[in-house]
Amino acid sequence: MPRILHLSDIHFGRERPALARHLLAQAAEMVPDLIAISGDLTQRARRHQLAAARAFVDALPAPVLVVPGNHDIPGISIRRLLDPWRRWRSDFFAETEPTFRGAGMTVLGANSVRIGGPYLDWSRGKLKPAQIDALAAKFSAASADDLRVLVMHHPLLLTEAARHRGLVGSAAQALQRLAAVGLDLALGGHVHLPYAASEAGVVIAHAGTGISDRLVGAPNGFNLINADRHFIEVEQWTARSGRFEPEQQQRFPRRRVNVDKA
Ligand SMILES: [Fe+2]
Ligand SMILES: [Fe+2]
């Protein structure tokens, strides 16, 4: 019965300290098997912001899997071009694509952040073909009964209203390929709007901004996800008057597929 606490876009540098403290206490009460943080841990990857994010992660009660978001590399600068992950890797989080195995889950982190591209919105992300290949190979090799979970900052699916933010590059190819190797659940953020839906048999859940003041039409929140052999349940928790409360629960059937070999 895997249980995941899914946080996103905590944006240290724009955090709400009281809400951060409340979230730490709330997380301890939930006793999750894993806490997944789907990127944008900082506002601009400054050393003190990364240090605050690292201290927050260290205070969380369960194993934590962290992937970066577009805010976790330097702004326009030489460092962004030449070595955007130096500070992240050497001083704070070591990896950009971590893996967690345990509690009936195989959880893979993917780094969808790009330093720029031939478009105006440099916040957008992309998956490279080699990344999709590697994810497919790892999911394919996972234990047959494991819940297969992808954690990535940029969205694989968006509501019609949020479509202008853009899906992660190669979203359709990634979804098709990973669905074929049994992906059950994809966790993301970036647009700061909570959302859960099923596409190609994969449950896709976004969390809003966990504790930052960068609100864009939805309050602070996170997801609590419970899965068993038959269902995946996504419970949205929302901050009201400084306290997180469960607000909405969506239940999706957990498919059983004949998993292709990657
Ligand atoms: Fe964000
Ligand atoms: Fe983002």
PDB file of C-alpha atoms and ligand atoms in Angstrom:
ATOM      1  CA  MET A   1       0.000   0.000   0.000  1.00  0.00           C
ATOM      2  CA  PRO A   2       2.429   2.690  -1.129  1.00  0.00           C
ATOM      3  CA  ARG A   3       1.803   6.169   0.229  1.00  0.00           C
ATOM      4  CA  ILE A   4       3.503   9.191  -1.336  1.00  0.00           C
ATOM      5  CA  LEU A   5       3.443  12.760  -0.143  1.00  0.00           C
ATOM      6  CA  HIS A   6       3.877  14.832  -3.296  1.00  0.00           C
ATOM      7  CA  LEU A   7       5.174  18.387  -2.926  1.00  0.00           C
ATOM      8  CA  SER A   8       6.179  20.786  -5.659  1.00  0.00           C
ATOM      9  CA  ASP A   9       7.398  24.309  -6.319  1.00  0.00           C
ATOM     10  CA  ILE A  10       8.351  25.120  -2.750  1.00  0.00           C
ATOM     11  CA  HIS A  11      10.479  28.029  -4.052  1.00  0.00           C
ATOM     12  CA  PHE A  12      12.754  28.854  -1.135  1.00  0.00           C
ATOM     13  CA  GLY A  13      13.440  32.554  -1.428  1.00  0.00           C
ATOM     14  CA  ARG A  14       9.688  33.131  -1.724  1.00  0.00           C
ATOM     15  CA  GLU A  15       8.632  30.693   1.002  1.00  0.00           C
ATOM     16  CA  ARG A  16       6.087  31.319   3.731  1.00  0.00           C
ATOM     17  CA  PRO A  17       7.998  30.287   6.873  1.00  0.00           C
ATOM     18  CA  ALA A  18       4.960  29.534   9.045  1.00  0.00           C
ATOM     19  CA  LEU A  19       3.468  27.357   6.315  1.00  0.00           C
ATOM     20  CA  ALA A  20       6.800  25.546   5.899  1.00  0.00           C
ATOM     21  CA  ARG A  21       6.846  24.723   9.605  1.00  0.00           C
ATOM     22  CA  HIS A  22       3.229  23.555   9.461  1.00  0.00           C
ATOM     23  CA  LEU A  23       3.980  21.364   6.454  1.00  0.00           C
ATOM     24  CA  LEU A  24       6.866  19.661   8.269  1.00  0.00           C
ATOM     25  CA  ALA A  25       4.533  18.779  11.146  1.00  0.00           C
ATOM     26  CA  GLN A  26       1.815  17.657   8.738  1.00  0.00           C
ATOM     27  CA  ALA A  27       4.237  15.437   6.827  1.00  0.00           C
ATOM     28  CA  ALA A  28       5.287  13.691  10.025  1.00  0.00           C
ATOM     29  CA  GLU A  29       1.645  12.889  10.845  1.00  0.00           C
ATOM     30  CA  MET A  30       1.028  11.367   7.409  1.00  0.00           C
ATOM     31  CA  VAL A  31       3.772   8.742   7.697  1.00  0.00           C
ATOM     32  CA  PRO A  32       4.407   8.483   3.942  1.00  0.00           C
ATOM     33  CA  ASP A  33       6.679   5.829   2.440  1.00  0.00           C
ATOM     34  CA  LEU A  34       8.221   8.486   0.230  1.00  0.00           C
ATOM     35  CA  ILE A  35       8.116  12.249  -0.127  1.00  0.00           C
ATOM     36  CA  ALA A  36       8.522  13.299  -3.769  1.00  0.00           C
ATOM     37  CA  ILE A  37       9.350  16.922  -4.576  1.00  0.00           C
ATOM     38  CA  SER A  38       8.812  17.740  -8.242  1.00  0.00           C
ATOM     39  CA  GLY A  39      11.115  20.704  -8.729  1.00  0.00           C
ATOM     40  CA  ASP A  40      11.448  24.441  -8.246  1.00  0.00           C
ATOM     41  CA  LEU A  41      12.856  24.056  -4.767  1.00  0.00           C
ATOM     42  CA  THR A  42      14.256  27.566  -4.982  1.00  0.00           C
ATOM     43  CA  GLN A  43      13.401  30.907  -6.517  1.00  0.00           C
ATOM     44  CA  ARG A  44      16.719  31.346  -8.375  1.00  0.00           C
ATOM     45  CA  ALA A  45      19.238  28.715  -7.271  1.00  0.00           C
ATOM     46  CA  ARG A  46      21.100  31.121  -5.004  1.00  0.00           C
ATOM     47  CA  ARG A  47      23.341  29.476  -2.430  1.00  0.00           C
ATOM     48  CA  HIS A  48      21.267  30.557   0.583  1.00  0.00           C
ATOM     49  CA  GLN A  49      18.055  29.425  -1.145  1.00  0.00           C
ATOM     50  CA  LEU A  50      19.519  26.002  -1.929  1.00  0.00           C
ATOM     51  CA  ALA A  51      20.771  25.748   1.653  1.00  0.00           C
ATOM     52  CA  ALA A  52      17.304  26.551   3.010  1.00  0.00           C
ATOM     53  CA  ALA A  53      15.720  24.005   0.659  1.00  0.00           C
ATOM     54  CA  ARG A  54      18.273  21.369   1.711  1.00  0.00           C
ATOM     55  CA  ALA A  55      17.550  22.060   5.397  1.00  0.00           C
ATOM     56  CA  PHE A  56      13.813  21.706   4.722  1.00  0.00           C
ATOM     57  CA  VAL A  57      14.354  18.393   2.909  1.00  0.00           C
ATOM     58  CA  ASP A  58      16.542  17.141   5.745  1.00  0.00           C
ATOM     59  CA  ALA A  59      13.788  17.961   8.248  1.00  0.00           C
ATOM     60  CA  LEU A  60      11.194  15.909   6.362  1.00  0.00           C
ATOM     61  CA  PRO A  61      10.361  12.584   8.014  1.00  0.00           C
ATOM     62  CA  ALA A  62      10.542  10.026   5.188  1.00  0.00           C
ATOM     63  CA  PRO A  63      12.900   9.191   2.350  1.00  0.00           C
ATOM     64  CA  VAL A  64      12.778  12.148  -0.023  1.00  0.00           C
ATOM     65  CA  LEU A  65      13.203  12.060  -3.793  1.00  0.00           C
ATOM     66  CA  VAL A  66      13.942  15.459  -5.310  1.00  0.00           C
ATOM     67  CA  VAL A  67      14.134  16.531  -8.942  1.00  0.00           C
ATOM     68  CA  PRO A  68      15.020  20.066 -10.046  1.00  0.00           C
ATOM     69  CA  GLY A  69      12.829  22.620 -11.772  1.00  0.00           C
ATOM     70  CA  ASN A  70      13.600  25.486 -14.112  1.00  0.00           C
ATOM     71  CA  HIS A  71      14.107  27.819 -11.118  1.00  0.00           C
ATOM     72  CA  ASP A  72      16.892  25.624  -9.754  1.00  0.00           C
ATOM     73  CA  ILE A  73      19.540  26.771 -12.227  1.00  0.00           C
ATOM     74  CA  PRO A  74      21.086  30.253 -12.400  1.00  0.00           C
ATOM     75  CA  GLY A  75      19.367  33.043 -14.357  1.00  0.00           C
ATOM     76  CA  ILE A  76      20.828  34.311 -17.624  1.00  0.00           C
ATOM     77  CA  SER A  77      24.587  34.150 -17.047  1.00  0.00           C
ATOM     78  CA  ILE A  78      27.761  32.381 -18.064  1.00  0.00           C
ATOM     79  CA  ARG A  79      27.171  29.853 -15.283  1.00  0.00           C
ATOM     80  CA  ARG A  80      23.773  28.967 -16.749  1.00  0.00           C
ATOM     81  CA  LEU A  81      25.393  28.244 -20.092  1.00  0.00           C
ATOM     82  CA  LEU A  82      28.540  26.465 -18.975  1.00  0.00           C
ATOM     83  CA  ASP A  83      27.742  24.588 -15.780  1.00  0.00           C
ATOM     84  CA  PRO A  84      24.149  25.089 -14.658  1.00  0.00           C
ATOM     85  CA  TRP A  85      24.117  22.138 -12.222  1.00  0.00           C
ATOM     86  CA  ARG A  86      27.422  22.674 -10.449  1.00  0.00           C
ATOM     87  CA  ARG A  87      25.945  24.186  -7.300  1.00  0.00           C
ATOM     88  CA  TRP A  88      22.969  21.802  -7.192  1.00  0.00           C
ATOM     89  CA  ARG A  89      25.143  18.730  -7.604  1.00  0.00           C
ATOM     90  CA  SER A  90      28.258  19.612  -5.689  1.00  0.00           C
ATOM     91  CA  ASP A  91      26.794  21.302  -2.663  1.00  0.00           C
ATOM     92  CA  PHE A  92      23.189  20.317  -2.141  1.00  0.00           C
ATOM     93  CA  PHE A  93      21.387  17.458  -3.881  1.00  0.00           C
ATOM     94  CA  ALA A  94      24.076  15.433  -5.667  1.00  0.00           C
ATOM     95  CA  GLU A  95      21.745  14.022  -8.309  1.00  0.00           C
ATOM     96  CA  THR A  96      19.304  15.441 -10.832  1.00  0.00           C
ATOM     97  CA  GLU A  97      17.694  12.079 -11.678  1.00  0.00           C
ATOM     98  CA  PRO A  98      17.458  10.034  -8.472  1.00  0.00           C
ATOM     99  CA  THR A  99      15.776   6.646  -8.065  1.00  0.00           C
ATOM    100  CA  PHE A 100      13.832   5.192  -5.147  1.00  0.00           C
ATOM    101  CA  ARG A 101      12.977   1.527  -4.795  1.00  0.00           C
ATOM    102  CA  GLY A 102      11.013   0.225  -1.828  1.00  0.00           C
ATOM    103  CA  ALA A 103       7.560  -0.014  -0.252  1.00  0.00           C
ATOM    104  CA  GLY A 104       6.223  -1.647  -3.429  1.00  0.00           C
ATOM    105  CA  MET A 105       7.392   1.151  -5.713  1.00  0.00           C
ATOM    106  CA  THR A 106       9.939   1.948  -8.363  1.00  0.00           C
ATOM    107  CA  VAL A 107      10.172   5.729  -8.516  1.00  0.00           C
ATOM    108  CA  LEU A 108      12.335   7.435 -11.145  1.00  0.00           C
ATOM    109  CA  GLY A 109      13.207  11.117 -11.207  1.00  0.00           C
ATOM    110  CA  ALA A 110      13.691  12.824 -14.573  1.00  0.00           C
ATOM    111  CA  ASN A 111      15.397  16.157 -15.142  1.00  0.00           C
ATOM    112  CA  SER A 112      13.297  18.054 -17.690  1.00  0.00           C
ATOM    113  CA  VAL A 113      15.045  21.422 -17.212  1.00  0.00           C
ATOM    114  CA  ARG A 114      16.754  23.047 -20.208  1.00  0.00           C
ATOM    115  CA  ILE A 115      19.001  26.100 -20.162  1.00  0.00           C
ATOM    116  CA  GLY A 116      17.159  27.660 -23.113  1.00  0.00           C
ATOM    117  CA  GLY A 117      16.051  27.046 -26.643  1.00  0.00           C
ATOM    118  CA  PRO A 118      14.718  28.602 -29.831  1.00  0.00           C
ATOM    119  CA  TYR A 119      11.651  29.984 -28.088  1.00  0.00           C
ATOM    120  CA  LEU A 120      10.827  32.911 -25.836  1.00  0.00           C
ATOM    121  CA  ASP A 121       9.665  30.992 -22.781  1.00  0.00           C
ATOM    122  CA  TRP A 122      12.857  29.532 -21.286  1.00  0.00           C
ATOM    123  CA  SER A 123      10.946  28.117 -18.364  1.00  0.00           C
ATOM    124  CA  ARG A 124       9.788  25.291 -20.624  1.00  0.00           C
ATOM    125  CA  GLY A 125      11.289  21.854 -20.319  1.00  0.00           C
ATOM    126  CA  LYS A 126      11.989  18.883 -22.521  1.00  0.00           C
ATOM    127  CA  LEU A 127      12.790  15.215 -22.337  1.00  0.00           C
ATOM    128  CA  LYS A 128      15.514  13.966 -24.674  1.00  0.00           C
ATOM    129  CA  PRO A 129      15.064  10.662 -26.529  1.00  0.00           C
ATOM    130  CA  ALA A 130      17.942   9.163 -24.517  1.00  0.00           C
ATOM    131  CA  GLN A 131      16.189  10.079 -21.271  1.00  0.00           C
ATOM    132  CA  ILE A 132      12.966   8.417 -22.410  1.00  0.00           C
ATOM    133  CA  ASP A 133      14.951   5.316 -23.429  1.00  0.00           C
ATOM    134  CA  ALA A 134      16.650   5.153 -20.030  1.00  0.00           C
ATOM    135  CA  LEU A 135      13.389   5.603 -18.120  1.00  0.00           C
ATOM    136  CA  ALA A 136      11.688   2.935 -20.231  1.00  0.00           C
ATOM    137  CA  ALA A 137      14.536   0.483 -19.614  1.00  0.00           C
ATOM    138  CA  LYS A 138      14.407   1.011 -15.854  1.00  0.00           C
ATOM    139  CA  PHE A 139      10.632   0.714 -15.610  1.00  0.00           C
ATOM    140  CA  SER A 140      10.755  -2.354 -17.811  1.00  0.00           C
ATOM    141  CA  ALA A 141      13.223  -3.990 -15.430  1.00  0.00           C
ATOM    142  CA  ALA A 142      11.183  -3.164 -12.305  1.00  0.00           C
ATOM    143  CA  SER A 143       9.482  -5.856 -10.270  1.00  0.00           C
ATOM    144  CA  ALA A 144       6.157  -6.794 -11.904  1.00  0.00           C
ATOM    145  CA  ASP A 145       4.057  -5.756  -8.905  1.00  0.00           C
ATOM    146  CA  ASP A 146       5.826  -2.467  -8.264  1.00  0.00           C
ATOM    147  CA  LEU A 147       3.943   0.787  -8.617  1.00  0.00           C
ATOM    148  CA  ARG A 148       5.867   2.608 -11.352  1.00  0.00           C
ATOM    149  CA  VAL A 149       6.159   6.317 -10.655  1.00  0.00           C
ATOM    150  CA  LEU A 150       7.809   9.121 -12.623  1.00  0.00           C
ATOM    151  CA  VAL A 151       8.692  12.415 -10.900  1.00  0.00           C
ATOM    152  CA  MET A 152       9.429  15.310 -13.263  1.00  0.00           C
ATOM    153  CA  HIS A 153       8.959  19.053 -12.969  1.00  0.00           C
ATOM    154  CA  HIS A 154       7.325  19.912 -16.307  1.00  0.00           C
ATOM    155  CA  PRO A 155       3.821  18.739 -17.186  1.00  0.00           C
ATOM    156  CA  LEU A 156       2.905  15.714 -19.276  1.00  0.00           C
ATOM    157  CA  LEU A 157      -0.696  16.861 -19.390  1.00  0.00           C
ATOM    158  CA  LEU A 158      -2.502  20.149 -18.805  1.00  0.00           C
ATOM    159  CA  THR A 159      -6.051  21.349 -18.515  1.00  0.00           C
ATOM    160  CA  GLU A 160      -7.399  23.307 -21.452  1.00  0.00           C
ATOM    161  CA  ALA A 161      -7.154  26.499 -19.383  1.00  0.00           C
ATOM    162  CA  ALA A 162      -3.443  25.931 -18.679  1.00  0.00           C
ATOM    163  CA  ARG A 163      -2.463  24.734 -22.163  1.00  0.00           C
ATOM    164  CA  HIS A 164      -0.696  28.006 -22.947  1.00  0.00           C
ATOM    165  CA  ARG A 165       2.027  27.054 -20.411  1.00  0.00           C
ATOM    166  CA  GLY A 166       3.097  24.237 -22.737  1.00  0.00           C
ATOM    167  CA  LEU A 167       3.641  20.557 -22.116  1.00  0.00           C
ATOM    168  CA  VAL A 168       7.112  19.207 -21.552  1.00  0.00           C
ATOM    169  CA  GLY A 169       8.825  18.733 -24.920  1.00  0.00           C
ATOM    170  CA  SER A 170       8.316  15.167 -26.238  1.00  0.00           C
ATOM    171  CA  ALA A 171       5.334  14.704 -23.902  1.00  0.00           C
ATOM    172  CA  ALA A 172       3.355  12.516 -26.306  1.00  0.00           C
ATOM    173  CA  GLN A 173       6.334  10.275 -27.119  1.00  0.00           C
ATOM    174  CA  ALA A 174       7.254   9.924 -23.442  1.00  0.00           C
ATOM    175  CA  LEU A 175       3.723   9.114 -22.366  1.00  0.00           C
ATOM    176  CA  GLN A 176       3.229   6.516 -25.079  1.00  0.00           C
ATOM    177  CA  ARG A 177       6.579   4.855 -24.437  1.00  0.00           C
ATOM    178  CA  LEU A 178       6.344   4.833 -20.661  1.00  0.00           C
ATOM    179  CA  ALA A 179       2.725   3.692 -20.648  1.00  0.00           C
ATOM    180  CA  ALA A 180       3.887   0.673 -22.653  1.00  0.00           C
ATOM    181  CA  VAL A 181       6.322  -0.289 -19.884  1.00  0.00           C
ATOM    182  CA  GLY A 182       3.695   0.015 -17.179  1.00  0.00           C
ATOM    183  CA  LEU A 183       4.023   3.569 -15.889  1.00  0.00           C
ATOM    184  CA  ASP A 184       1.263   3.973 -13.300  1.00  0.00           C
ATOM    185  CA  LEU A 185       1.712   7.487 -12.006  1.00  0.00           C
ATOM    186  CA  ALA A 186       3.487  10.683 -13.118  1.00  0.00           C
ATOM    187  CA  LEU A 187       4.005  13.496 -10.609  1.00  0.00           C
ATOM    188  CA  GLY A 188       4.776  17.062 -11.645  1.00  0.00           C
ATOM    189  CA  GLY A 189       4.289  20.750 -10.986  1.00  0.00           C
ATOM    190  CA  HIS A 190       5.564  23.937 -12.658  1.00  0.00           C
ATOM    191  CA  VAL A 191       2.206  25.585 -13.394  1.00  0.00           C
ATOM    192  CA  HIS A 192       1.350  25.985  -9.693  1.00  0.00           C
ATOM    193  CA  LEU A 193      -2.120  24.519 -10.239  1.00  0.00           C
ATOM    194  CA  PRO A 194      -3.245  21.210  -8.715  1.00  0.00           C
ATOM    195  CA  TYR A 195      -4.609  18.749 -11.216  1.00  0.00           C
ATOM    196  CA  ALA A 196      -5.124  15.006 -11.558  1.00  0.00           C
ATOM    197  CA  ALA A 197      -6.325  13.032 -14.561  1.00  0.00           C
ATOM    198  CA  SER A 198      -5.716   9.776 -16.366  1.00  0.00           C
ATOM    199  CA  GLU A 199      -4.243   9.593 -19.859  1.00  0.00           C
ATOM    200  CA  ALA A 200      -3.173   6.483 -21.764  1.00  0.00           C
ATOM    201  CA  GLY A 201      -3.771   4.538 -18.540  1.00  0.00           C
ATOM    202  CA  VAL A 202      -1.313   6.702 -16.585  1.00  0.00           C
ATOM    203  CA  VAL A 203      -2.461   8.790 -13.639  1.00  0.00           C
ATOM    204  CA  ILE A 204      -0.935  12.253 -13.960  1.00  0.00           C
ATOM    205  CA  ALA A 205      -0.975  14.427 -10.859  1.00  0.00           C
ATOM    206  CA  HIS A 206       0.324  17.958 -10.445  1.00  0.00           C
ATOM    207  CA  ALA A 207       0.735  19.696  -7.132  1.00  0.00           C
ATOM    208  CA  GLY A 208       0.379  23.444  -6.664  1.00  0.00           C
ATOM    209  CA  THR A 209       3.059  25.508  -4.989  1.00  0.00           C
ATOM    210  CA  GLY A 210       3.623  23.930  -1.592  1.00  0.00           C
ATOM    211  CA  ILE A 211       4.685  26.830   0.591  1.00  0.00           C
ATOM    212  CA  SER A 212       5.606  29.815  -1.607  1.00  0.00           C
ATOM    213  CA  ASP A 213       3.781  33.089  -2.150  1.00  0.00           C
ATOM    214  CA  ARG A 214       3.928  32.599  -5.954  1.00  0.00           C
ATOM    215  CA  LEU A 215       0.223  31.846  -6.270  1.00  0.00           C
ATOM    216  CA  VAL A 216      -1.381  31.892  -9.705  1.00  0.00           C
ATOM    217  CA  GLY A 217      -5.037  31.179  -9.095  1.00  0.00           C
ATOM    218  CA  ALA A 218      -4.839  28.336  -6.596  1.00  0.00           C
ATOM    219  CA  PRO A 219      -3.919  28.301  -2.915  1.00  0.00           C
ATOM    220  CA  ASN A 220      -0.857  26.524  -1.531  1.00  0.00           C
ATOM    221  CA  GLY A 221      -1.201  22.772  -1.502  1.00  0.00           C
ATOM    222  CA  PHE A 222       0.191  19.305  -2.023  1.00  0.00           C
ATOM    223  CA  ASN A 223      -0.999  15.811  -2.924  1.00  0.00           C
ATOM    224  CA  LEU A 224      -1.261  12.760  -0.717  1.00  0.00           C
ATOM    225  CA  ILE A 225      -1.308   9.636  -2.862  1.00  0.00           C
ATOM    226  CA  ASN A 226      -2.356   6.196  -1.702  1.00  0.00           C
ATOM    227  CA  ALA A 227      -2.184   3.184  -3.971  1.00  0.00           C
ATOM    228  CA  ASP A 228      -3.120  -0.453  -3.651  1.00  0.00           C
ATOM    229  CA  ARG A 229      -3.331  -3.249  -6.199  1.00  0.00           C
ATOM    230  CA  HIS A 230      -6.527  -1.886  -7.677  1.00  0.00           C
ATOM    231  CA  PHE A 231      -6.633   1.878  -7.226  1.00  0.00           C
ATOM    232  CA  ILE A 232      -4.546   5.026  -7.127  1.00  0.00           C
ATOM    233  CA  GLU A 233      -6.093   7.717  -4.977  1.00  0.00           C
ATOM    234  CA  VAL A 234      -4.964  11.332  -5.277  1.00  0.00           C
ATOM    235  CA  GLU A 235      -5.999  13.562  -2.395  1.00  0.00           C
ATOM    236  CA  GLN A 236      -5.426  17.285  -2.837  1.00  0.00           C
ATOM    237  CA  TRP A 237      -4.637  19.159   0.340  1.00  0.00           C
ATOM    238  CA  THR A 238      -5.091  22.921   0.321  1.00  0.00           C
ATOM    239  CA  ALA A 239      -3.980  25.663   2.709  1.00  0.00           C
ATOM    240  CA  ARG A 240      -6.869  27.595   4.200  1.00  0.00           C
ATOM    241  CA  SER A 241      -6.087  30.204   6.847  1.00  0.00           C
ATOM    242  CA  GLY A 242      -2.561  28.880   7.203  1.00  0.00           C
ATOM    243  CA  ARG A 243      -3.574  25.229   7.733  1.00  0.00           C
ATOM    244  CA  PHE A 244      -3.505  22.407   5.209  1.00  0.00           C
ATOM    245  CA  GLU A 245      -6.794  20.531   4.876  1.00  0.00           C
ATOM    246  CA  PRO A 246      -7.877  17.725   2.522  1.00  0.00           C
ATOM    247  CA  GLU A 247     -10.026  19.242  -0.182  1.00  0.00           C
ATOM    248  CA  GLN A 248     -10.653  16.808  -3.000  1.00  0.00           C
ATOM    249  CA  GLN A 249     -10.086  13.125  -3.575  1.00  0.00           C
ATOM    250  CA  GLN A 250      -9.909  11.426  -6.966  1.00  0.00           C
ATOM    251  CA  ARG A 251      -9.734   7.669  -7.362  1.00  0.00           C
ATOM    252  CA  PHE A 252      -8.377   6.047 -10.497  1.00  0.00           C
ATOM    253  CA  PRO A 253      -8.294   2.352 -11.367  1.00  0.00           C
ATOM    254  CA  ARG A 254      -4.767   0.935 -11.373  1.00  0.00           C
ATOM    255  CA  ARG A 255      -4.400  -0.856 -14.644  1.00  0.00           C
ATOM    256  CA  ARG A 256      -2.732  -4.184 -15.051  1.00  0.00           C
ATOM    257  CA  VAL A 257      -0.855  -4.242 -18.309  1.00  0.00           C
ATOM    258  CA  ASN A 258       1.335  -6.711 -20.084  1.00  0.00           C
ATOM    259  CA  VAL A 259       4.504  -4.762 -19.770  1.00  0.00           C
ATOM    260  CA  ASP A 260       6.556  -4.457 -22.948  1.00  0.00           C
ATOM    261  CA  LYS A 261      10.255  -4.886 -22.773  1.00  0.00           C
ATOM    262  CA  ALA A 262      11.967  -1.579 -23.486  1.00  0.00           C
TER     263      ALA A 262
HETATM  264 FE    FE B   1       7.458  26.943  -9.878  1.00  0.00          FE
HETATM  265 FE    FE B   2       8.796  25.733 -12.911  1.00  0.00          FE
END
